[in-house]
Short mmCIF file of C-alpha atoms in Angstrom, two decimals:
data_model
loop_
_atom_site.label_atom_id
_atom_site.label_comp_id
_atom_site.label_asym_id
_atom_site.label_seq_id
_atom_site.Cartn_x
_atom_site.Cartn_y
_atom_site.Cartn_z
CA MET F 584 125.81 -83.87 -104.23
CA SER F 585 126.49 -84.21 -107.88
CA ARG F 586 124.69 -83.25 -111.01
CA THR F 587 126.34 -85.98 -113.07
CA THR F 588 126.72 -89.21 -111.09
CA LEU F 589 123.54 -91.11 -110.20
CA PRO F 590 122.94 -94.42 -108.26
CA PRO F 591 123.10 -97.53 -110.42
CA GLN F 592 120.03 -98.67 -112.22
CA THR F 593 119.39 -102.14 -113.25
CA SER F 594 117.91 -103.00 -116.64
CA ALA F 595 115.01 -104.95 -115.03
CA PRO F 596 113.41 -105.03 -111.54
CA GLY F 597 114.82 -107.69 -109.20
CA ARG F 598 112.86 -109.85 -106.74
CA ALA F 599 113.52 -107.27 -103.94
CA ASP F 600 112.07 -104.41 -106.10
CA LEU F 601 108.93 -106.52 -106.91
CA ILE F 602 108.34 -107.16 -103.23
CA ALA F 603 108.96 -103.51 -102.18
CA GLY F 604 106.78 -102.25 -105.04
CA ILE F 605 103.82 -104.38 -104.16
CA SER F 606 104.25 -103.36 -100.49
CA VAL F 607 104.16 -99.70 -101.51
CA ALA F 608 101.07 -100.36 -103.74
CA LEU F 609 99.19 -101.90 -100.90
CA VAL F 610 99.56 -98.51 -98.91
CA LEU F 611 99.25 -96.31 -102.02
CA VAL F 612 95.77 -97.42 -102.96
CA PRO F 613 94.07 -96.48 -99.61
CA GLN F 614 96.13 -93.37 -99.34
CA ALA F 615 95.30 -92.26 -102.91
CA LEU F 616 91.52 -92.68 -101.97
CA ALA F 617 92.08 -90.66 -98.81
CA TYR F 618 94.06 -87.83 -100.32
CA ALA F 619 91.56 -87.57 -103.23
CA GLU F 620 88.75 -87.10 -100.64
CA LEU F 621 90.94 -84.30 -99.11
CA ALA F 622 91.39 -82.69 -102.46
CA GLY F 623 87.71 -82.69 -102.91
CA VAL F 624 87.57 -85.13 -105.83
CA PRO F 625 86.14 -88.70 -106.02
CA GLY F 626 88.40 -91.57 -104.87
CA TYR F 627 88.96 -92.87 -108.29
CA VAL F 628 90.78 -89.59 -109.29
CA GLY F 629 93.29 -90.35 -106.61
CA LEU F 630 93.72 -93.95 -107.93
CA TYR F 631 94.30 -92.49 -111.39
CA ALA F 632 97.10 -90.43 -109.95
CA ALA F 633 98.63 -93.46 -108.37
CA THR F 634 99.14 -95.37 -111.66
CA LEU F 635 101.13 -93.46 -114.38
CA PRO F 636 102.93 -90.87 -112.13
CA PRO F 637 104.97 -93.44 -110.06
CA ILE F 638 105.97 -95.27 -113.37
CA VAL F 639 106.98 -92.00 -115.19
CA ALA F 640 108.74 -90.63 -112.13
CA ALA F 641 110.84 -93.84 -111.80
CA ALA F 642 112.16 -93.22 -115.25
CA PHE F 643 113.66 -89.88 -114.47
CA ALA F 644 114.38 -89.74 -110.70
CA SER F 645 117.88 -89.83 -109.17
CA SER F 646 116.70 -91.21 -105.87
CA ARG F 647 116.08 -94.92 -105.97
CA TYR F 648 113.71 -94.68 -102.99
CA LEU F 649 111.51 -91.62 -103.74
CA GLN F 650 107.93 -92.68 -104.09
CA THR F 651 105.59 -90.48 -106.12
CA GLY F 652 101.80 -90.25 -105.94
CA PRO F 653 99.00 -88.44 -104.05
CA VAL F 654 100.10 -86.83 -100.73
CA ALA F 655 98.28 -84.93 -98.03
CA LEU F 656 99.83 -81.43 -98.40
CA THR F 657 99.39 -81.41 -102.12
CA GLY F 658 95.76 -82.62 -101.73
CA LEU F 659 95.01 -79.66 -99.33
CA LEU F 660 96.66 -77.18 -101.70
CA THR F 661 94.64 -78.58 -104.61
CA PHE F 662 91.46 -78.17 -102.59
CA GLY F 663 92.34 -74.66 -101.66
CA ALA F 664 93.16 -73.69 -105.31
CA VAL F 665 90.13 -75.17 -106.95
CA ALA F 666 87.30 -74.98 -104.26
CA PRO F 667 86.68 -71.25 -104.98
CA LEU F 668 86.27 -71.99 -108.79
CA ALA F 669 83.79 -74.73 -108.92
CA MET F 670 81.41 -76.89 -107.04
CA ILE F 671 83.47 -79.42 -104.97
CA GLY F 672 83.21 -82.99 -106.61
CA SER F 673 81.51 -81.67 -109.76
CA GLU F 674 82.85 -82.67 -113.29
CA GLU F 675 84.00 -79.02 -113.71
CA TYR F 676 85.87 -79.16 -110.48
CA ILE F 677 87.61 -82.51 -111.54
CA ARG F 678 88.62 -80.95 -114.84
CA LEU F 679 90.17 -77.99 -112.97
CA VAL F 680 92.03 -80.32 -110.72
CA VAL F 681 93.42 -82.14 -113.78
CA LEU F 682 94.43 -78.79 -115.31
CA LEU F 683 96.17 -77.92 -112.11
CA ALA F 684 98.21 -81.13 -112.20
CA LEU F 685 99.39 -80.24 -115.82
CA LEU F 686 100.38 -76.72 -114.69
CA VAL F 687 102.37 -78.15 -111.70
CA GLY F 688 104.08 -80.59 -113.96
CA ALA F 689 104.87 -77.99 -116.47
CA VAL F 690 106.52 -75.71 -113.91
CA ARG F 691 108.52 -78.35 -112.36
CA LEU F 692 109.70 -79.74 -115.76
CA VAL F 693 110.70 -76.35 -116.96
CA LEU F 694 112.67 -75.51 -113.84
CA GLY F 695 114.39 -78.89 -113.89
CA LEU F 696 115.36 -78.74 -117.56
CA ALA F 697 116.80 -75.19 -116.79
CA GLY F 698 118.95 -76.60 -114.01
CA LEU F 699 117.04 -74.79 -111.29
CA GLY F 700 116.51 -77.62 -108.79
CA ASP F 701 118.21 -75.59 -106.15
CA LEU F 702 115.24 -73.18 -106.05
CA ALA F 703 113.60 -75.52 -103.64
CA TYR F 704 115.96 -74.22 -100.96
CA PHE F 705 114.52 -70.71 -101.46
CA MET F 706 111.40 -71.66 -99.56
CA SER F 707 112.80 -70.81 -96.12
CA GLN F 708 112.48 -73.10 -93.17
CA PRO F 709 110.33 -70.68 -91.24
CA VAL F 710 107.85 -70.44 -94.06
CA LEU F 711 107.72 -74.22 -94.39
CA MET F 712 107.32 -74.54 -90.59
CA GLY F 713 104.45 -72.15 -90.45
CA PHE F 714 102.72 -73.54 -93.51
CA THR F 715 102.97 -77.23 -92.47
CA THR F 716 101.58 -76.55 -89.09
CA SER F 717 98.63 -74.54 -90.50
CA ALA F 718 98.12 -77.17 -93.13
CA ALA F 719 97.94 -79.89 -90.52
CA ILE F 720 95.31 -77.86 -88.63
CA LEU F 721 93.32 -77.38 -91.84
CA ILE F 722 93.60 -81.00 -92.85
CA VAL F 723 92.40 -82.23 -89.36
CA ALA F 724 89.57 -79.72 -89.45
CA SER F 725 88.46 -80.76 -92.89
CA GLN F 726 88.21 -84.33 -91.89
CA LEU F 727 86.23 -83.78 -88.63
CA PRO F 728 82.75 -83.79 -90.46
CA THR F 729 83.48 -87.13 -92.03
CA ALA F 730 84.92 -88.47 -88.83
CA PHE F 731 81.65 -87.54 -86.96
CA GLY F 732 79.52 -89.01 -89.81
CA LEU F 733 78.31 -85.57 -90.98
CA THR F 734 78.29 -83.74 -94.26
CA PRO F 735 80.66 -80.70 -94.42
CA SER F 736 78.73 -77.49 -93.86
CA ALA F 737 81.23 -75.08 -95.58
CA THR F 738 84.04 -74.95 -98.03
CA ASN F 739 86.31 -73.42 -95.38
CA PRO F 740 87.90 -76.29 -93.49
CA ILE F 741 87.96 -74.29 -90.26
CA VAL F 742 84.26 -73.36 -90.37
CA ALA F 743 83.34 -76.89 -91.32
CA GLY F 744 85.37 -78.45 -88.61
CA ILE F 745 83.97 -75.89 -85.89
CA ASP F 746 80.42 -76.72 -87.07
CA ALA F 747 81.03 -80.47 -86.68
CA LEU F 748 82.54 -80.06 -83.24
CA THR F 749 79.61 -78.04 -81.97
CA GLN F 750 76.93 -80.55 -82.96
CA PRO F 751 77.71 -83.49 -80.76
CA ASP F 752 74.06 -84.50 -80.72
CA ALA F 753 74.29 -85.15 -84.43
CA TRP F 754 77.40 -87.29 -84.39
CA HIS F 755 77.25 -90.75 -85.81
CA THR F 756 78.78 -92.86 -83.09
CA PRO F 757 79.90 -95.84 -85.21
CA SER F 758 81.73 -93.30 -87.49
CA VAL F 759 83.46 -91.78 -84.53
CA VAL F 760 84.55 -95.17 -83.28
CA VAL F 761 85.81 -96.19 -86.74
CA THR F 762 87.87 -93.07 -87.11
CA ALA F 763 89.33 -93.32 -83.72
CA ALA F 764 90.28 -96.91 -84.14
CA THR F 765 91.84 -96.10 -87.60
CA VAL F 766 93.95 -93.32 -86.16
CA ALA F 767 94.95 -95.69 -83.29
CA VAL F 768 96.07 -98.49 -85.62
CA VAL F 769 97.88 -96.33 -88.05
CA HIS F 770 99.69 -94.46 -85.17
CA LEU F 771 100.60 -97.89 -83.84
CA GLY F 772 101.91 -98.93 -87.15
CA GLN F 773 104.03 -95.74 -87.39
CA ARG F 774 105.64 -96.67 -84.10
CA VAL F 775 106.24 -100.24 -85.14
CA GLY F 776 107.76 -99.15 -88.41
CA PRO F 777 106.93 -98.73 -92.12
CA ARG F 778 106.66 -102.50 -92.79
CA PHE F 779 103.73 -102.79 -90.39
CA PRO F 780 100.70 -102.90 -92.85
CA ALA F 781 98.52 -100.55 -90.67
CA VAL F 782 96.81 -98.88 -93.58
CA LEU F 783 95.98 -102.12 -95.22
CA LEU F 784 94.61 -103.50 -92.03
CA VAL F 785 92.34 -100.64 -91.46
CA VAL F 786 91.02 -100.79 -95.02
CA VAL F 787 90.36 -104.45 -94.80
CA GLY F 788 88.81 -104.01 -91.27
CA GLY F 789 86.50 -101.27 -92.74
CA LEU F 790 85.26 -103.57 -95.62
CA VAL F 791 84.73 -106.38 -93.12
CA LEU F 792 82.71 -104.11 -90.79
CA THR F 793 80.32 -103.04 -93.56
CA ALA F 794 80.00 -106.72 -94.73
CA VAL F 795 78.94 -108.10 -91.38
CA SER F 796 76.97 -105.08 -90.00
CA ASP F 797 74.51 -102.54 -90.96
CA PHE F 798 77.06 -99.73 -91.11
CA ASP F 799 75.99 -97.77 -94.16
CA LYS F 800 76.97 -94.20 -93.12
CA LEU F 801 79.00 -92.19 -95.73
CA LEU F 802 80.55 -95.00 -97.70
CA ILE F 803 82.90 -94.40 -100.61
CA GLY F 804 80.20 -95.62 -103.12
CA ASP F 805 80.80 -96.72 -106.68
CA VAL F 806 84.36 -96.73 -107.82
CA PRO F 807 84.56 -96.88 -111.64
CA ALA F 808 86.32 -100.15 -112.58
CA GLY F 809 88.66 -99.65 -115.46
CA PHE F 810 91.76 -97.72 -116.65
CA PRO F 811 92.19 -93.99 -116.63
CA PRO F 812 90.40 -92.25 -119.48
CA PHE F 813 93.49 -90.41 -120.77
CA SER F 814 91.64 -87.24 -121.74
CA LEU F 815 92.71 -83.68 -122.13
CA ASP F 816 89.17 -82.31 -122.32
CA ILE F 817 89.85 -79.65 -119.66
CA PRO F 818 89.01 -75.90 -119.31
CA TRP F 819 92.29 -74.39 -120.54
CA SER F 820 90.89 -70.90 -120.21
CA SER F 821 91.04 -71.27 -116.42
CA THR F 822 94.85 -71.46 -116.62
CA PRO F 823 95.43 -67.83 -115.30
CA ALA F 824 93.27 -68.41 -112.20
CA LEU F 825 95.38 -71.52 -111.34
CA LEU F 826 98.94 -70.23 -112.20
CA VAL F 827 99.70 -68.93 -108.67
CA PRO F 828 98.44 -72.06 -106.90
CA GLY F 829 100.32 -74.16 -109.47
CA LEU F 830 103.51 -72.34 -108.75
CA VAL F 831 103.01 -72.66 -105.02
CA ILE F 832 102.24 -76.45 -105.22
CA ALA F 833 105.18 -76.92 -107.57
CA MET F 834 107.59 -75.39 -105.02
CA ILE F 835 106.27 -76.67 -101.79
CA GLY F 836 105.67 -80.16 -103.06
CA PHE F 837 109.17 -80.27 -104.56
CA ALA F 838 110.64 -79.13 -101.30
CA ASP F 839 109.22 -82.39 -99.68
CA ALA F 840 110.74 -84.47 -102.55
CA ILE F 841 114.10 -82.81 -102.13
CA ALA F 842 114.09 -83.48 -98.31
CA ILE F 843 113.23 -87.16 -98.83
CA SER F 844 115.79 -87.73 -101.52
CA ARG F 845 118.50 -85.91 -99.62
CA ASN F 846 117.66 -87.75 -96.46
CA PHE F 847 118.02 -91.26 -97.97
CA ALA F 848 121.04 -90.30 -100.03
CA ILE F 849 122.90 -89.14 -96.84
CA LYS F 850 122.03 -92.36 -94.99
CA ASP F 851 123.30 -94.54 -97.85
CA ARG F 852 126.24 -92.24 -98.74
CA GLU F 853 124.92 -91.90 -102.35
CA ARG F 854 124.86 -89.06 -104.84
CA TRP F 855 121.62 -87.52 -106.03
CA ASN F 856 120.57 -84.86 -108.36
CA PRO F 857 117.97 -82.20 -107.60
CA ASP F 858 117.45 -81.27 -111.21
CA ARG F 859 116.68 -84.79 -112.06
CA GLU F 860 114.21 -85.06 -109.14
CA LEU F 861 112.50 -81.89 -110.42
CA ILE F 862 112.25 -83.32 -113.85
CA SER F 863 110.84 -86.61 -112.56
CA GLN F 864 108.25 -84.74 -110.37
CA GLY F 865 107.30 -82.58 -113.42
CA ALA F 866 106.91 -85.48 -115.69
CA ALA F 867 104.93 -87.37 -112.97
CA ASN F 868 102.40 -84.52 -112.70
CA LEU F 869 102.05 -84.21 -116.48
CA ALA F 870 101.28 -87.93 -116.43
CA ALA F 871 98.79 -87.37 -113.69
CA GLY F 872 97.05 -84.70 -115.81
CA VAL F 873 97.02 -86.95 -118.79
CA ALA F 874 95.50 -89.70 -116.72
CA CYS F 875 92.90 -87.39 -115.33
CA GLY F 876 94.34 -87.49 -111.93
CA LEU F 877 95.19 -84.87 -109.21
CA PRO F 878 98.65 -83.27 -108.58
CA VAL F 879 101.15 -85.56 -107.05
CA GLY F 880 104.32 -85.30 -104.95
CA GLY F 881 106.86 -87.36 -102.98
CA SER F 882 105.68 -89.41 -99.96
CA PHE F 883 108.06 -89.85 -97.07
CA SER F 884 106.07 -92.77 -95.53
CA ARG F 885 105.89 -94.74 -98.71
CA SER F 886 109.51 -93.93 -99.62
CA SER F 887 110.53 -95.19 -96.15
CA LEU F 888 108.55 -98.39 -96.84
CA ALA F 889 110.18 -98.92 -100.26
CA ARG F 890 113.70 -98.69 -98.53
CA LEU F 891 112.83 -100.87 -95.59
CA SER F 892 111.08 -103.49 -97.74
CA GLY F 893 114.28 -104.04 -99.67
CA GLY F 894 113.80 -101.97 -102.76
CA ARG F 895 117.12 -101.57 -104.49
CA THR F 896 116.42 -99.49 -107.62
CA ARG F 897 113.98 -96.90 -109.00
CA TRP F 898 112.04 -99.94 -110.40
CA THR F 899 110.30 -100.06 -106.99
CA GLY F 900 108.14 -96.93 -107.84
CA ALA F 901 107.39 -98.33 -111.25
CA VAL F 902 106.26 -101.58 -109.85
CA ALA F 903 104.01 -99.80 -107.29
CA GLY F 904 102.41 -97.96 -110.25
CA ILE F 905 101.90 -100.98 -112.35
CA ALA F 906 100.41 -102.82 -109.44
CA VAL F 907 97.86 -99.98 -108.84
CA LEU F 908 97.18 -100.00 -112.53
CA ALA F 909 96.47 -103.69 -112.46
CA PHE F 910 94.16 -103.28 -109.44
CA LEU F 911 91.94 -100.63 -111.19
CA PRO F 912 89.56 -103.17 -112.98
CA PHE F 913 88.80 -104.51 -109.34
CA ALA F 914 88.55 -101.17 -107.63
CA GLY F 915 84.80 -101.66 -107.25
CA VAL F 916 85.54 -103.83 -104.15
CA LEU F 917 86.26 -100.58 -102.27
CA ALA F 918 82.79 -99.10 -102.76
CA GLU F 919 81.64 -100.31 -99.31
CA LEU F 920 84.56 -98.80 -97.55
CA PRO F 921 83.45 -96.19 -94.88
CA ARG F 922 84.78 -92.70 -95.52
CA ALA F 923 85.44 -92.69 -91.79
CA VAL F 924 88.43 -94.94 -92.46
CA LEU F 925 89.86 -92.54 -94.98
CA ALA F 926 89.43 -89.63 -92.57
CA GLY F 927 91.34 -91.59 -89.91
CA VAL F 928 94.14 -92.35 -92.40
CA VAL F 929 94.49 -88.69 -93.38
CA ILE F 930 94.39 -87.50 -89.64
CA ALA F 931 97.02 -90.11 -88.61
CA ALA F 932 99.25 -89.12 -91.58
CA VAL F 933 99.41 -85.48 -90.72
CA VAL F 934 99.85 -85.51 -86.93
CA ASN F 935 103.66 -85.40 -87.35
CA LEU F 936 103.32 -82.05 -89.28
CA PHE F 937 102.35 -80.12 -86.16
CA ASP F 938 105.33 -78.25 -84.81
CA ILE F 939 103.97 -75.82 -82.18
CA ARG F 940 106.93 -76.25 -80.02
CA GLY F 941 109.26 -75.47 -82.75
CA LEU F 942 107.24 -72.30 -83.54
CA ILE F 943 107.26 -71.15 -79.93
CA ARG F 944 111.02 -71.93 -79.59
CA LEU F 945 111.72 -69.79 -82.73
CA ILE F 946 110.41 -66.77 -80.89
CA SER F 947 113.37 -66.72 -78.56
CA GLN F 948 115.85 -67.77 -81.28
CA SER F 949 115.06 -65.31 -83.88
CA TRP F 950 112.39 -62.61 -83.60
CA GLY F 951 112.46 -61.78 -87.41
CA GLN F 952 112.16 -65.49 -88.44
CA SER F 953 109.32 -66.16 -85.87
CA VAL F 954 107.41 -63.24 -87.58
CA VAL F 955 107.85 -65.17 -90.83
CA ALA F 956 106.82 -68.39 -89.45
CA TRP F 957 103.75 -67.21 -87.32
CA GLY F 958 102.80 -64.74 -90.15
CA THR F 959 102.67 -67.75 -92.68
CA LEU F 960 100.68 -69.84 -90.18
CA LEU F 961 98.10 -67.06 -89.41
CA SER F 962 97.72 -65.89 -92.97
CA THR F 963 97.19 -69.40 -94.18
CA LEU F 964 94.46 -70.18 -91.62
CA ALA F 965 92.81 -66.83 -92.22
CA LEU F 966 92.80 -67.08 -95.91
CA SER F 967 91.64 -70.82 -96.10
CA PRO F 968 90.76 -72.29 -98.48
CA ARG F 969 93.07 -70.05 -100.59
CA ILE F 970 96.08 -71.21 -98.56
CA ASP F 971 98.37 -70.69 -101.55
CA ILE F 972 97.96 -67.06 -100.97
CA GLY F 973 99.05 -67.62 -97.35
CA VAL F 974 102.24 -69.22 -98.59
CA VAL F 975 102.98 -66.18 -100.93
CA ILE F 976 102.43 -63.87 -97.92
CA GLY F 977 104.94 -65.96 -95.95
CA VAL F 978 107.49 -65.81 -98.72
CA GLY F 979 106.93 -61.94 -98.95
CA LEU F 980 107.55 -61.71 -95.11
CA SER F 981 110.68 -63.81 -95.46
CA VAL F 982 111.96 -61.50 -98.11
CA LEU F 983 111.16 -58.41 -96.08
CA VAL F 984 112.88 -59.80 -93.05
CA HIS F 985 116.04 -60.61 -95.16
CA LEU F 986 116.04 -57.10 -96.72
CA ARG F 987 115.72 -55.60 -93.36
CA ARG F 988 118.78 -57.51 -92.06
CA GLU F 989 120.85 -57.05 -95.20
CA ARG F 990 120.16 -53.28 -95.31
CA ARG F 991 121.85 -52.76 -92.01
CA ILE F 992 125.33 -51.57 -92.64
CA ARG F 993 127.73 -50.40 -89.82
CA VAL F 994 130.44 -47.86 -90.17
CA ASP F 995 133.31 -47.56 -87.58
CA ALA F 996 135.03 -44.19 -87.61
CA VAL F 997 138.59 -43.71 -86.48
CA ARG F 998 140.32 -40.40 -86.52
CA GLN F 999 144.05 -39.90 -86.97
CA GLY F 1000 144.92 -36.23 -86.70
CA THR F 1001 142.95 -34.46 -89.59
CA THR F 1002 142.30 -37.74 -91.32
CA LEU F 1003 139.00 -39.62 -90.79
CA ILE F 1004 139.07 -43.28 -91.64
CA LEU F 1005 135.64 -44.88 -92.16
CA ARG F 1006 135.38 -48.70 -92.11
CA PRO F 1007 131.84 -49.99 -93.37
CA SER F 1008 131.03 -53.54 -92.59
CA GLY F 1009 128.01 -55.46 -93.93
CA VAL F 1010 126.60 -56.10 -97.52
CA LEU F 1011 126.49 -53.04 -99.81
CA PHE F 1012 123.70 -53.46 -102.30
CA PHE F 1013 120.80 -51.57 -103.55
CA GLY F 1014 118.95 -52.01 -100.36
CA SER F 1015 121.73 -50.75 -98.08
CA ALA F 1016 123.26 -48.15 -100.43
CA VAL F 1017 121.16 -45.14 -99.10
CA ARG F 1018 121.83 -46.15 -95.43
CA LEU F 1019 125.61 -46.26 -96.09
CA ASN F 1020 125.70 -42.82 -97.72
CA GLU F 1021 123.64 -41.32 -94.82
CA THR F 1022 125.92 -42.90 -92.26
CA LEU F 1023 129.08 -41.75 -94.07
CA GLU F 1024 127.81 -38.20 -94.45
CA ASP F 1025 126.88 -38.10 -90.66
CA GLU F 1026 130.34 -39.12 -89.72
CA VAL F 1027 131.87 -36.39 -91.96
CA ALA F 1028 129.53 -33.80 -90.61
CA ALA F 1029 130.48 -34.86 -86.97
CA HIS F 1030 134.14 -34.06 -87.69
CA ARG F 1031 134.14 -30.66 -89.28
CA ASP F 1032 137.88 -29.99 -88.86
CA ILE F 1033 139.24 -32.85 -90.91
CA ASP F 1034 140.81 -32.48 -94.32
CA THR F 1035 141.07 -36.04 -95.55
CA VAL F 1036 138.63 -39.00 -95.76
CA LEU F 1037 139.70 -42.51 -96.27
CA VAL F 1038 137.09 -45.33 -96.80
CA ASP F 1039 138.58 -48.68 -95.62
CA LEU F 1040 136.68 -51.52 -97.30
CA ARG F 1041 138.44 -54.46 -95.71
CA GLN F 1042 135.35 -55.38 -93.76
CA LEU F 1043 132.91 -55.00 -96.50
CA GLY F 1044 130.94 -57.94 -97.77
CA ARG F 1045 129.34 -58.37 -101.10
CA ILE F 1046 128.93 -55.25 -103.22
CA ASP F 1047 126.66 -54.71 -106.34
CA TYR F 1048 126.58 -51.98 -108.90
CA THR F 1049 124.13 -49.74 -107.05
CA GLY F 1050 126.30 -50.01 -103.84
CA ALA F 1051 129.36 -49.16 -105.78
CA MET F 1052 127.87 -46.11 -107.46
CA ALA F 1053 126.56 -44.90 -104.22
CA LEU F 1054 130.04 -45.09 -102.69
CA LEU F 1055 131.37 -43.19 -105.72
CA GLY F 1056 128.66 -40.59 -105.19
CA PHE F 1057 129.80 -40.03 -101.60
CA LEU F 1058 133.58 -39.60 -102.51
CA ARG F 1059 132.57 -37.10 -105.32
CA ASP F 1060 130.52 -35.10 -102.80
CA ALA F 1061 133.28 -35.17 -100.22
CA GLU F 1062 135.75 -33.84 -102.89
CA GLU F 1063 133.30 -30.99 -103.75
CA ALA F 1064 133.27 -30.15 -100.06
CA GLY F 1065 137.06 -29.53 -100.15
CA LEU F 1066 138.14 -32.92 -98.72
CA SER F 1067 140.88 -35.23 -99.92
CA VAL F 1068 139.40 -38.74 -100.38
CA GLY F 1069 140.53 -42.21 -101.12
CA VAL F 1070 139.65 -45.85 -100.90
CA THR F 1071 141.85 -48.50 -99.21
CA ASN F 1072 142.03 -52.18 -98.62
CA VAL F 1073 139.52 -53.12 -101.23
CA PRO F 1074 138.69 -56.96 -101.00
CA ARG F 1075 139.32 -59.07 -104.01
CA HIS F 1076 135.62 -59.96 -104.37
CA ALA F 1077 134.74 -56.17 -104.61
CA ALA F 1078 137.62 -55.03 -106.78
CA GLY F 1079 136.09 -56.38 -109.96
CA THR F 1080 132.82 -54.59 -109.22
CA LEU F 1081 134.50 -51.28 -108.65
CA GLU F 1082 136.57 -51.59 -111.80
CA ARG F 1083 133.54 -52.24 -113.91
CA SER F 1084 131.38 -49.60 -112.36
CA TRP F 1085 133.77 -46.76 -111.73
CA GLY F 1086 135.98 -47.01 -114.80
CA ASP F 1087 138.60 -44.25 -115.09
CA ASP F 1088 137.52 -42.78 -111.69
CA LEU F 1089 139.01 -45.77 -109.90
CA GLY F 1090 142.59 -44.55 -110.43
CA GLY F 1091 141.72 -41.23 -108.77
CA TYR F 1092 140.34 -42.70 -105.63
CA MET F 1093 142.67 -45.82 -105.32
CA PRO F 1094 145.89 -44.90 -107.10
CA HIS F 1095 147.73 -48.09 -106.22
CA HIS F 1096 145.14 -50.33 -107.70
CA PRO F 1097 146.41 -52.26 -110.82
CA ALA F 1098 143.63 -50.74 -113.01
CA ALA F 1099 145.19 -47.30 -112.27
CA ASP F 1100 148.57 -48.19 -113.56
#
């Protein structure tokens, strides 16, 4: 991976980019509608987010395949962030969603410009594993009312889903059939490959169904024909309430974009740049906000389609956005599309997010990491719709498990006559400093007839200022107790820390170190 060399970019799109871009757009339009419904906003808000963001992202991205636009996980996170603040689907709700897109964009852009693209890797795998599985559960639950032809009874997806499941006598059979057929066709398309136009087929099929039958249950309804309004008339005073969700969406959504870019870069043996991807995703979300759309992210399915359809440059994403923009004046043709089709598209898209086997396997592989994964999953489900708080809890659990492991420090004691040699191993930092001192003091207390203590640091890992000062404190205490003390075999990586923190004391405890000469 390089931060300077990027894949080649042509000055204009070639024929292959045009074909791939239009192929992506044919999938992007129905997915934008579906993920907008998931986020709790009208379908046209999703379409707006499918226009400028792919175009802007293409201008900055380092991956030539990454396709940006509405995605399922970001849609769910958006719903969880805004649902507690306003009536779902209301004008206030939509303006808050737009504000959230701007916040997500600002966070990603600032981090990218600061060269902090690697921060995406700070979201540990167990946290992502637990969150994506819980998100899949919540997404499916949120779509069950629509799949059964019902109106959601609650804001909480779990409650709404359970209510829908427990009212079979109220189910609208045609909606159930349409949803099941949609899931089956999309699933078949996934098995055949990204080039199979499964999503396009189910959308066309849904429109044909309403045209030739009396199916009129939960249709999309009027879709405003025309271009995005490009307005910033949004409730800026609500920014504090959306800061945490904005940070969570910025990091989780970018983790997906990183995984997509890295995956294709490895397959094609190309270089890519995480900072550039962060900048491109930030700019795309700012564009989504300006276009009155919802937050966006990288789509694995559409990126795969772009690659397999012959896309060769970043122009593929720009062509997709331009194609959707050109479609907007004709978006009214989607008014008769059953919402059950969109529910099926969403359900089929998230099936692969379930990783219960991986979560169960993790229990036997690492107890600490399984606590992180399962804790993230359960807290996300319990706190729904505020799933962003569940992610924060998961990150907190991950930090606690890490600190618990890092604070463990082992001390081997070897006695040679009246000399006690102590060999600590592990990481000596502020979290383990107290434990080290306690262990060293216990060893000295267990050998009361010694007159010399040598601390052998050859097995010591990283050491910080607090750890160095704790070790110095032990040596001083041992001296005051009448013992001769010294430090031996200081690793090169620790020598500099000891020099800076101990100063002149270093020569007294390590007389042969260059700083003492």
